[in-house]
């Protein structure tokens, strides 16, 4: 047994925000009360700390199979535990890509030995080429939790429509990397004043908004669900908001870097600030914050994308896009959203727990809340802990973060998965 005592328990699904204790037994939540007696239980005194349902990251790149030099399922799970995440969902752009049952089965089998819960997505199309549909029913049967061609958009609208039709029948979700590659025109950063000053090819916001508009209209036409990932633009939010008001089954997430940084982070040709979609101007950052506060955005995901130094520290045009995010997400949310009074703490936790759980259907299994009998996945945060981001302390193989040296406040200190403590006092067990 495990007893977490005297914490501020925040459970958005069950509308709980109170000083309580939590009793865990056999990997499940068995009691939540003001006072709990549990002789012989392991104890965590969480006075002054926040206990919330285990955080869920619905968008990570585990790199295995194929690029174990960048990350493995094991190191990714350790990074997740270090960052306070109890559940991660891997994207399918591995090598080979997850367009067949063998890759899905491999990832899930390896995930069984990980420190955190590991799920994976399957490809929408074969080889993620956007032309011919993958065997979606087979991928679902192998355990894929959703479908995506993340890293590449589905360029053919008819293929996307067919995918949405099949997913409606299969009761599965499509996670769309919405980008018009022709409009993007091989841009390497946000199109604007900074790109002009640096002499770098810009990627206009319309490359995102046109693709989102297409995907929403296609989903609406067939009555299917669609999730728009890593939203970065003001007009993207307008499109998603309008679609929700029409009753379209659309959800969306954004990432910490889109509310924490502007395109000015690229100044100096900082390869660690190169990401896709690109960091946008201050106008878009402000819009993302409004979208998080208003409910247009349903979840925060990291798009954790580890790269080797050889992949990153080359000419900016040739540098790989992406940054690691699992180990900085919580303090970025606590510092740039909660402390900045963009959203309250309950809303922040909702975006990291029950929000992604509902999108993925994991709430039906008890994830994302402290319901009695639910899996004992618990994240404990110290809202007053201050720290400087030091990539050398990451559990991830990736060191590619633009937040190095930044002082942040509000860090995870305990991660508990199925009743087992996998991070204690900020250190992975």
Tab-separated table of C-alpha atoms in Angstrom:
chain	number	residue	atom	x	y	z
A	1	UNK	CA	0.000	0.000	0.000
A	2	UNK	CA	0.972	3.631	-0.553
A	3	UNK	CA	-0.433	6.606	1.343
A	4	UNK	CA	-0.015	10.132	0.008
A	5	UNK	CA	-0.973	12.481	2.808
A	6	UNK	CA	-1.788	16.172	3.244
A	7	UNK	CA	-1.558	17.146	-0.424
A	8	UNK	CA	-3.661	19.584	-2.362
A	9	UNK	CA	-5.539	17.117	-4.546
A	10	UNK	CA	-6.743	18.500	-7.873
A	11	UNK	CA	-8.903	16.238	-10.044
A	12	UNK	CA	-10.662	18.297	-12.737
A	13	UNK	CA	-12.904	15.457	-13.937
A	14	UNK	CA	-14.397	14.920	-10.492
A	15	UNK	CA	-14.258	18.626	-9.605
A	16	UNK	CA	-12.008	18.035	-6.629
A	17	UNK	CA	-9.673	20.704	-5.263
A	18	UNK	CA	-9.050	20.153	-1.566
A	19	UNK	CA	-6.462	19.124	1.007
A	20	UNK	CA	-6.801	15.338	1.053
A	21	UNK	CA	-4.952	12.059	1.392
A	22	UNK	CA	-4.885	9.282	-1.211
A	23	UNK	CA	-4.605	5.574	-0.475
A	24	UNK	CA	-3.295	3.226	-3.161
A	25	UNK	CA	-3.430	-0.555	-3.039
A	26	UNK	CA	-2.614	-3.126	-5.710
A	27	UNK	CA	-2.065	-0.427	-8.309
A	28	UNK	CA	-5.477	1.205	-7.841
A	29	UNK	CA	-6.939	4.234	-6.096
A	30	UNK	CA	-8.890	2.789	-3.159
A	31	UNK	CA	-9.671	5.793	-0.975
A	32	UNK	CA	-9.505	9.593	-0.991
A	33	UNK	CA	-10.355	11.339	2.252
A	34	UNK	CA	-9.326	14.002	4.743
A	35	UNK	CA	-7.923	11.394	7.103
A	36	UNK	CA	-6.833	7.888	6.240
A	37	UNK	CA	-5.360	5.278	8.542
A	38	UNK	CA	-3.186	2.743	6.752
A	39	UNK	CA	-0.922	0.771	9.030
A	40	UNK	CA	2.115	-0.577	7.245
A	41	UNK	CA	1.671	1.566	4.134
A	42	UNK	CA	4.565	3.361	2.471
A	43	UNK	CA	4.037	7.058	3.094
A	44	UNK	CA	4.672	10.221	1.143
A	45	UNK	CA	4.149	13.438	3.076
A	46	UNK	CA	2.908	15.775	0.360
A	47	UNK	CA	2.285	18.810	2.546
A	48	UNK	CA	2.615	21.911	0.363
A	49	UNK	CA	2.554	19.815	-2.813
A	50	UNK	CA	-0.074	19.240	-5.506
A	51	UNK	CA	-1.264	15.718	-6.316
A	52	UNK	CA	-3.080	15.276	-9.602
A	53	UNK	CA	-3.975	12.388	-11.913
A	54	UNK	CA	-0.969	11.094	-13.830
A	55	UNK	CA	-0.082	13.381	-16.718
A	56	UNK	CA	-0.691	12.124	-20.265
A	57	UNK	CA	1.381	13.185	-23.276
A	58	UNK	CA	-0.473	12.262	-26.434
A	59	UNK	CA	2.340	13.190	-28.831
A	60	UNK	CA	5.908	11.937	-28.424
A	61	UNK	CA	8.560	10.591	-30.770
A	62	UNK	CA	10.172	7.561	-29.137
A	63	UNK	CA	12.393	6.948	-32.219
A	64	UNK	CA	12.345	3.180	-31.722
A	65	UNK	CA	12.559	1.203	-33.946
A	66	UNK	CA	15.215	2.575	-36.252
A	67	UNK	CA	16.752	5.634	-34.603
A	68	UNK	CA	17.838	4.333	-31.238
A	69	UNK	CA	20.785	6.733	-31.434
A	70	UNK	CA	18.249	9.522	-30.825
A	71	UNK	CA	15.989	7.835	-28.270
A	72	UNK	CA	14.679	4.452	-27.192
A	73	UNK	CA	11.400	3.445	-25.620
A	74	UNK	CA	13.298	2.987	-22.359
A	75	UNK	CA	14.992	6.402	-22.363
A	76	UNK	CA	11.796	8.088	-23.523
A	77	UNK	CA	9.869	6.490	-20.677
A	78	UNK	CA	12.539	7.635	-18.208
A	79	UNK	CA	12.263	11.163	-19.604
A	80	UNK	CA	8.492	10.949	-19.215
A	81	UNK	CA	8.782	9.820	-15.596
A	82	UNK	CA	11.283	12.615	-14.923
A	83	UNK	CA	8.838	15.102	-16.403
A	84	UNK	CA	5.865	13.873	-14.370
A	85	UNK	CA	4.167	11.970	-17.197
A	86	UNK	CA	2.616	8.585	-16.460
A	87	UNK	CA	1.383	7.869	-19.995
A	88	UNK	CA	2.919	8.596	-23.399
A	89	UNK	CA	1.667	8.020	-26.934
A	90	UNK	CA	4.284	7.433	-29.620
A	91	UNK	CA	3.957	8.765	-33.137
A	92	UNK	CA	4.393	6.317	-36.045
A	93	UNK	CA	7.238	8.005	-37.957
A	94	UNK	CA	9.799	5.438	-36.853
A	95	UNK	CA	12.047	3.454	-39.192
A	96	UNK	CA	10.331	1.400	-40.430
A	97	UNK	CA	7.145	3.384	-39.965
A	98	UNK	CA	4.287	1.889	-37.963
A	99	UNK	CA	2.126	0.959	-40.941
A	100	UNK	CA	2.006	-2.752	-40.083
A	101	UNK	CA	1.174	-5.005	-37.160
A	102	UNK	CA	4.794	-6.036	-36.592
A	103	UNK	CA	5.998	-2.537	-35.705
A	104	UNK	CA	2.963	-1.834	-33.515
A	105	UNK	CA	3.449	-5.126	-31.675
A	106	UNK	CA	7.171	-4.442	-31.212
A	107	UNK	CA	6.582	-1.006	-29.701
A	108	UNK	CA	3.866	-2.222	-27.347
A	109	UNK	CA	5.909	-5.256	-26.279
A	110	UNK	CA	8.902	-3.046	-25.478
A	111	UNK	CA	6.579	-0.626	-23.734
A	112	UNK	CA	5.486	-3.278	-21.247
A	113	UNK	CA	8.920	-3.027	-19.623
A	114	UNK	CA	8.949	0.771	-19.567
A	115	UNK	CA	8.607	2.913	-16.445
A	116	UNK	CA	5.400	4.526	-17.735
A	117	UNK	CA	2.361	3.456	-19.750
A	118	UNK	CA	3.265	3.308	-23.448
A	119	UNK	CA	0.749	3.533	-26.294
A	120	UNK	CA	1.388	4.039	-29.982
A	121	UNK	CA	-0.322	5.306	-33.093
A	122	UNK	CA	-0.411	3.617	-36.468
A	123	UNK	CA	0.084	5.238	-39.855
A	124	UNK	CA	-2.877	6.508	-41.845
A	125	UNK	CA	-1.208	5.593	-45.130
A	126	UNK	CA	1.335	3.026	-46.228
A	127	UNK	CA	4.883	4.285	-45.639
A	128	UNK	CA	3.263	7.572	-44.533
A	129	UNK	CA	3.333	8.624	-48.174
A	130	UNK	CA	-0.220	9.958	-48.171
A	131	UNK	CA	-1.402	7.860	-51.103
A	132	UNK	CA	-2.677	4.382	-50.186
A	133	UNK	CA	-4.405	3.662	-46.895
A	134	UNK	CA	-2.630	1.403	-44.429
A	135	UNK	CA	-4.479	-1.660	-43.158
A	136	UNK	CA	-6.256	0.353	-40.492
A	137	UNK	CA	-8.344	-2.485	-39.056
A	138	UNK	CA	-5.220	-4.630	-38.650
A	139	UNK	CA	-3.373	-1.793	-36.917
A	140	UNK	CA	-6.269	-1.327	-34.520
A	141	UNK	CA	-6.242	-5.047	-33.849
A	142	UNK	CA	-2.531	-4.892	-33.045
A	143	UNK	CA	-3.185	-2.216	-30.432
A	144	UNK	CA	-2.823	1.165	-32.146
A	145	UNK	CA	-4.645	3.800	-30.103
A	146	UNK	CA	-5.119	6.223	-33.023
A	147	UNK	CA	-3.878	6.909	-36.555
A	148	UNK	CA	-1.555	9.631	-37.813
A	149	UNK	CA	0.982	10.347	-40.522
A	150	UNK	CA	2.602	12.870	-38.179
A	151	UNK	CA	5.660	14.495	-39.637
A	152	UNK	CA	3.923	14.371	-42.988
A	153	UNK	CA	0.426	15.525	-43.914
A	154	UNK	CA	-1.946	13.368	-45.949
A	155	UNK	CA	-1.637	15.383	-49.144
A	156	UNK	CA	-4.379	13.700	-51.175
A	157	UNK	CA	-7.814	14.945	-49.991
A	158	UNK	CA	-9.605	11.860	-51.313
A	159	UNK	CA	-7.256	9.619	-49.332
A	160	UNK	CA	-7.941	11.691	-46.220
A	161	UNK	CA	-11.686	11.448	-46.791
A	162	UNK	CA	-11.478	7.668	-47.153
A	163	UNK	CA	-9.376	7.462	-43.987
A	164	UNK	CA	-11.973	9.439	-42.059
A	165	UNK	CA	-14.739	7.181	-43.349
A	166	UNK	CA	-12.880	4.054	-42.253
A	167	UNK	CA	-12.029	5.551	-38.871
A	168	UNK	CA	-15.650	6.434	-38.262
A	169	UNK	CA	-16.549	2.796	-38.906
A	170	UNK	CA	-13.683	1.555	-36.710
A	171	UNK	CA	-14.452	4.106	-33.969
A	172	UNK	CA	-10.873	5.347	-34.153
A	173	UNK	CA	-9.310	8.793	-34.119
A	174	UNK	CA	-7.193	10.506	-36.753
A	175	UNK	CA	-4.497	12.831	-35.411
A	176	UNK	CA	-3.748	15.231	-38.232
A	177	UNK	CA	-0.471	16.966	-38.954
A	178	UNK	CA	-2.245	19.718	-40.893
A	179	UNK	CA	0.155	21.349	-43.316
A	180	UNK	CA	-0.079	22.268	-46.989
A	181	UNK	CA	3.381	21.395	-48.279
A	182	UNK	CA	3.015	23.444	-51.450
A	183	UNK	CA	2.247	26.572	-49.437
A	184	UNK	CA	4.936	25.692	-46.903
A	185	UNK	CA	7.381	25.702	-49.847
A	186	UNK	CA	10.245	24.170	-47.853
A	187	UNK	CA	10.162	27.020	-45.350
A	188	UNK	CA	12.334	26.553	-42.280
A	189	UNK	CA	10.775	29.081	-39.893
A	190	UNK	CA	7.765	31.378	-39.531
A	191	UNK	CA	7.345	33.795	-42.423
A	192	UNK	CA	7.696	37.296	-41.041
A	193	UNK	CA	10.080	40.041	-40.062
A	194	UNK	CA	12.546	37.700	-38.326
A	195	UNK	CA	12.804	35.320	-41.289
A	196	UNK	CA	13.404	38.286	-43.597
A	197	UNK	CA	16.095	39.684	-41.306
A	198	UNK	CA	17.846	36.310	-41.087
A	199	UNK	CA	17.513	35.550	-44.789
A	200	UNK	CA	15.746	32.240	-44.091
A	201	UNK	CA	12.880	30.777	-46.096
A	202	UNK	CA	9.627	31.540	-44.315
A	203	UNK	CA	6.676	29.222	-43.811
A	204	UNK	CA	3.413	31.206	-43.853
A	205	UNK	CA	0.649	30.574	-41.350
A	206	UNK	CA	-1.728	29.894	-44.242
A	207	UNK	CA	0.150	26.621	-44.861
A	208	UNK	CA	-1.337	25.456	-41.558
A	209	UNK	CA	-4.742	27.095	-41.765
A	210	UNK	CA	-5.576	25.911	-45.282
A	211	UNK	CA	-4.804	22.323	-44.288
A	212	UNK	CA	-6.802	22.577	-41.057
A	213	UNK	CA	-9.761	23.990	-42.971
A	214	UNK	CA	-9.612	21.076	-45.410
A	215	UNK	CA	-9.366	18.466	-42.683
A	216	UNK	CA	-12.224	19.953	-40.668
A	217	UNK	CA	-14.492	20.116	-43.719
A	218	UNK	CA	-13.685	16.527	-44.662
A	219	UNK	CA	-14.387	15.308	-41.128
A	220	UNK	CA	-17.614	17.273	-41.070
A	221	UNK	CA	-18.728	15.833	-44.412
A	222	UNK	CA	-18.479	12.230	-43.191
A	223	UNK	CA	-19.324	12.788	-39.523
A	224	UNK	CA	-15.954	11.526	-38.285
A	225	UNK	CA	-13.757	12.624	-35.399
A	226	UNK	CA	-10.528	14.457	-36.076
A	227	UNK	CA	-7.806	15.803	-33.822
A	228	UNK	CA	-5.600	18.681	-34.957
A	229	UNK	CA	-2.190	18.421	-33.345
A	230	UNK	CA	0.439	21.073	-32.518
A	231	UNK	CA	-1.754	24.077	-33.383
A	232	UNK	CA	0.385	27.206	-33.698
A	233	UNK	CA	-1.646	29.924	-35.459
A	234	UNK	CA	-4.295	32.467	-34.539
A	235	UNK	CA	-6.491	31.677	-37.543
A	236	UNK	CA	-6.215	27.948	-36.868
A	237	UNK	CA	-7.963	28.581	-33.564
A	238	UNK	CA	-10.672	30.596	-35.293
A	239	UNK	CA	-11.341	27.694	-37.664
A	240	UNK	CA	-11.430	25.128	-34.853
A	241	UNK	CA	-13.687	27.301	-32.706
A	242	UNK	CA	-16.150	27.848	-35.541
A	243	UNK	CA	-16.188	24.122	-36.328
A	244	UNK	CA	-16.909	23.221	-32.713
A	245	UNK	CA	-19.840	25.632	-32.682
A	246	UNK	CA	-21.202	23.849	-35.786
A	247	UNK	CA	-20.991	20.522	-33.988
A	248	UNK	CA	-17.972	19.133	-35.828
A	249	UNK	CA	-16.201	16.423	-33.806
A	250	UNK	CA	-12.885	18.241	-33.739
A	251	UNK	CA	-10.357	18.534	-30.918
A	252	UNK	CA	-6.956	20.190	-30.780
A	253	UNK	CA	-3.718	20.355	-28.846
A	254	UNK	CA	-0.810	22.734	-28.711
A	255	UNK	CA	2.709	22.473	-27.279
A	256	UNK	CA	4.566	24.413	-24.569
A	257	UNK	CA	6.910	26.042	-27.067
A	258	UNK	CA	3.990	27.682	-28.870
A	259	UNK	CA	2.961	29.606	-25.744
A	260	UNK	CA	6.485	30.097	-24.370
A	261	UNK	CA	8.575	31.297	-27.324
A	262	UNK	CA	8.254	33.496	-30.390
A	263	UNK	CA	10.100	33.257	-33.681
A	264	UNK	CA	12.700	35.607	-32.204
A	265	UNK	CA	14.153	32.524	-30.483
A	266	UNK	CA	15.628	31.647	-33.895
A	267	UNK	CA	17.761	34.809	-33.942
A	268	UNK	CA	21.393	33.741	-34.062
A	269	UNK	CA	20.334	30.768	-36.216
A	270	UNK	CA	19.497	28.740	-33.118
A	271	UNK	CA	18.897	25.233	-34.455
A	272	UNK	CA	17.280	24.162	-31.176
A	273	UNK	CA	14.478	26.616	-31.935
A	274	UNK	CA	13.762	24.980	-35.293
A	275	UNK	CA	10.503	23.059	-35.044
A	276	UNK	CA	7.562	22.163	-37.270
A	277	UNK	CA	5.149	23.943	-37.189
A	278	UNK	CA	7.559	26.813	-36.611
A	279	UNK	CA	7.621	29.160	-33.656
A	280	UNK	CA	5.340	32.056	-34.522
A	281	UNK	CA	5.219	35.791	-33.812
A	282	UNK	CA	3.953	37.327	-30.566
A	283	UNK	CA	0.474	37.785	-32.048
A	284	UNK	CA	0.104	34.030	-32.480
A	285	UNK	CA	1.578	33.249	-29.051
A	286	UNK	CA	-1.055	35.493	-27.466
A	287	UNK	CA	-3.769	33.749	-29.494
A	288	UNK	CA	-2.586	30.306	-28.348
A	289	UNK	CA	-2.842	31.468	-24.745
A	290	UNK	CA	-6.392	32.693	-25.360
A	291	UNK	CA	-7.247	29.350	-26.955
A	292	UNK	CA	-6.000	27.489	-23.889
A	293	UNK	CA	-8.048	29.705	-21.587
A	294	UNK	CA	-11.239	29.630	-23.667
A	295	UNK	CA	-11.387	25.877	-24.233
A	296	UNK	CA	-10.782	25.931	-27.984
A	297	UNK	CA	-7.630	23.908	-27.270
A	298	UNK	CA	-8.396	20.627	-25.504
A	299	UNK	CA	-4.951	19.366	-24.498
A	300	UNK	CA	-1.291	20.228	-24.121
A	301	UNK	CA	1.143	17.777	-25.738
A	302	UNK	CA	4.917	18.070	-25.959
A	303	UNK	CA	5.753	16.826	-29.473
A	304	UNK	CA	8.900	15.497	-27.757
A	305	UNK	CA	11.370	15.112	-30.638
A	306	UNK	CA	14.904	14.126	-29.614
A	307	UNK	CA	17.741	14.517	-32.114
A	308	UNK	CA	21.471	13.905	-32.026
A	309	UNK	CA	23.926	16.795	-32.102
A	310	UNK	CA	24.893	15.710	-35.633
A	311	UNK	CA	21.278	16.150	-36.747
A	312	UNK	CA	20.927	19.562	-35.141
A	313	UNK	CA	24.221	21.407	-35.271
A	314	UNK	CA	24.497	21.910	-39.012
A	315	UNK	CA	23.446	24.760	-41.296
A	316	UNK	CA	19.999	25.962	-40.184
A	317	UNK	CA	18.356	24.933	-43.470
A	318	UNK	CA	19.629	21.368	-43.045
A	319	UNK	CA	19.021	20.987	-39.301
A	320	UNK	CA	16.294	18.567	-38.244
A	321	UNK	CA	13.102	20.095	-36.854
A	322	UNK	CA	12.003	19.364	-33.318
A	323	UNK	CA	12.896	19.761	-29.672
A	324	UNK	CA	12.701	17.607	-26.569
A	325	UNK	CA	9.802	18.481	-24.307
A	326	UNK	CA	8.879	15.817	-21.769
A	327	UNK	CA	11.179	17.138	-19.044
A	328	UNK	CA	10.341	20.834	-19.371
A	329	UNK	CA	6.585	20.800	-20.029
A	330	UNK	CA	5.348	21.029	-16.435
A	331	UNK	CA	7.508	23.982	-15.323
A	332	UNK	CA	6.755	25.792	-18.597
A	333	UNK	CA	3.026	25.380	-17.960
A	334	UNK	CA	3.384	26.395	-14.311
A	335	UNK	CA	5.557	29.420	-15.117
A	336	UNK	CA	4.168	30.737	-18.394
A	337	UNK	CA	0.488	29.884	-17.939
A	338	UNK	CA	-0.379	29.465	-14.251
A	339	UNK	CA	1.987	31.963	-12.611
A	340	UNK	CA	1.322	34.359	-15.493
A	341	UNK	CA	-2.426	34.031	-14.770
A	342	UNK	CA	-3.289	32.937	-18.279
A	343	UNK	CA	-5.154	29.938	-16.830
A	344	UNK	CA	-5.692	28.614	-13.323
A	345	UNK	CA	-4.075	25.498	-11.924
A	346	UNK	CA	-7.173	23.356	-12.335
A	347	UNK	CA	-7.383	24.214	-16.043
A	348	UNK	CA	-3.668	23.500	-16.503
A	349	UNK	CA	-4.059	20.049	-14.968
A	350	UNK	CA	-7.157	19.405	-17.072
A	351	UNK	CA	-5.166	20.082	-20.244
A	352	UNK	CA	-2.529	17.543	-19.185
A	353	UNK	CA	-4.804	14.810	-17.780
A	354	UNK	CA	-8.489	14.338	-18.505
A	355	UNK	CA	-8.233	16.461	-21.675
A	356	UNK	CA	-5.954	14.061	-23.571
A	357	UNK	CA	-7.569	11.054	-21.845
A	358	UNK	CA	-10.966	11.945	-23.309
A	359	UNK	CA	-9.545	12.568	-26.769
A	360	UNK	CA	-7.884	9.142	-26.817
A	361	UNK	CA	-10.661	7.257	-25.026
A	362	UNK	CA	-8.380	6.482	-22.089
A	363	UNK	CA	-10.870	8.046	-19.681
A	364	UNK	CA	-13.057	4.969	-20.178
A	365	UNK	CA	-10.235	2.933	-18.616
A	366	UNK	CA	-10.014	5.277	-15.645
A	367	UNK	CA	-7.028	7.339	-16.774
A	368	UNK	CA	-6.977	11.077	-16.235
A	369	UNK	CA	-8.886	11.071	-12.935
A	370	UNK	CA	-8.851	9.909	-9.326
A	371	UNK	CA	-12.051	7.876	-9.496
A	372	UNK	CA	-12.107	5.038	-6.970
A	373	UNK	CA	-10.779	1.911	-8.665
A	374	UNK	CA	-8.903	3.892	-11.323
A	375	UNK	CA	-5.252	3.070	-12.075
A	376	UNK	CA	-3.033	4.684	-9.449
A	377	UNK	CA	-1.207	7.007	-11.828
A	378	UNK	CA	-0.307	10.101	-9.830
A	379	UNK	CA	1.848	13.151	-10.471
A	380	UNK	CA	2.989	15.262	-7.530
A	381	UNK	CA	4.149	18.807	-8.265
A	382	UNK	CA	5.984	21.261	-6.046
A	383	UNK	CA	4.533	24.625	-7.126
A	384	UNK	CA	7.280	26.553	-5.336
A	385	UNK	CA	10.303	24.602	-6.532
A	386	UNK	CA	12.598	26.737	-8.658
A	387	UNK	CA	15.134	25.338	-11.066
A	388	UNK	CA	17.222	26.100	-14.120
A	389	UNK	CA	16.773	23.922	-17.202
A	390	UNK	CA	19.949	21.859	-17.560
A	391	UNK	CA	19.948	19.454	-20.531
A	392	UNK	CA	22.793	17.478	-18.953
A	393	UNK	CA	20.325	16.358	-16.284
A	394	UNK	CA	17.792	15.029	-18.813
A	395	UNK	CA	16.910	11.347	-18.868
A	396	UNK	CA	16.213	11.654	-22.594
A	397	UNK	CA	19.062	11.048	-25.012
A	398	UNK	CA	18.090	14.335	-26.639
A	399	UNK	CA	19.653	17.581	-25.468
A	400	UNK	CA	18.002	19.723	-28.125
A	401	UNK	CA	16.069	22.291	-26.122
A	402	UNK	CA	15.832	26.062	-26.595
A	403	UNK	CA	15.002	26.396	-22.881
A	404	UNK	CA	18.506	25.586	-21.585
A	405	UNK	CA	19.496	28.027	-18.848
A	406	UNK	CA	15.946	29.267	-18.324
A	407	UNK	CA	14.815	29.592	-14.703
A	408	UNK	CA	11.369	28.098	-14.150
A	409	UNK	CA	9.129	27.532	-11.146
A	410	UNK	CA	6.817	24.590	-10.442
A	411	UNK	CA	8.448	21.194	-11.047
A	412	UNK	CA	7.239	17.597	-10.720
A	413	UNK	CA	8.801	15.813	-7.748
A	414	UNK	CA	7.032	12.421	-7.699
A	415	UNK	CA	5.719	10.249	-10.507
A	416	UNK	CA	3.688	7.191	-9.545
A	417	UNK	CA	2.616	4.631	-12.161
A	418	UNK	CA	0.184	1.861	-11.230
A	419	UNK	CA	1.015	2.459	-7.598
A	420	UNK	CA	4.789	2.230	-8.080
A	421	UNK	CA	6.979	5.264	-7.401
A	422	UNK	CA	9.110	5.769	-10.529
A	423	UNK	CA	10.369	9.251	-9.647
A	424	UNK	CA	11.086	10.303	-6.077
A	425	UNK	CA	12.216	13.779	-5.011
A	426	UNK	CA	12.859	14.705	-8.628
A	427	UNK	CA	15.042	11.684	-9.386
A	428	UNK	CA	14.006	8.711	-11.508
A	429	UNK	CA	14.114	5.515	-9.473
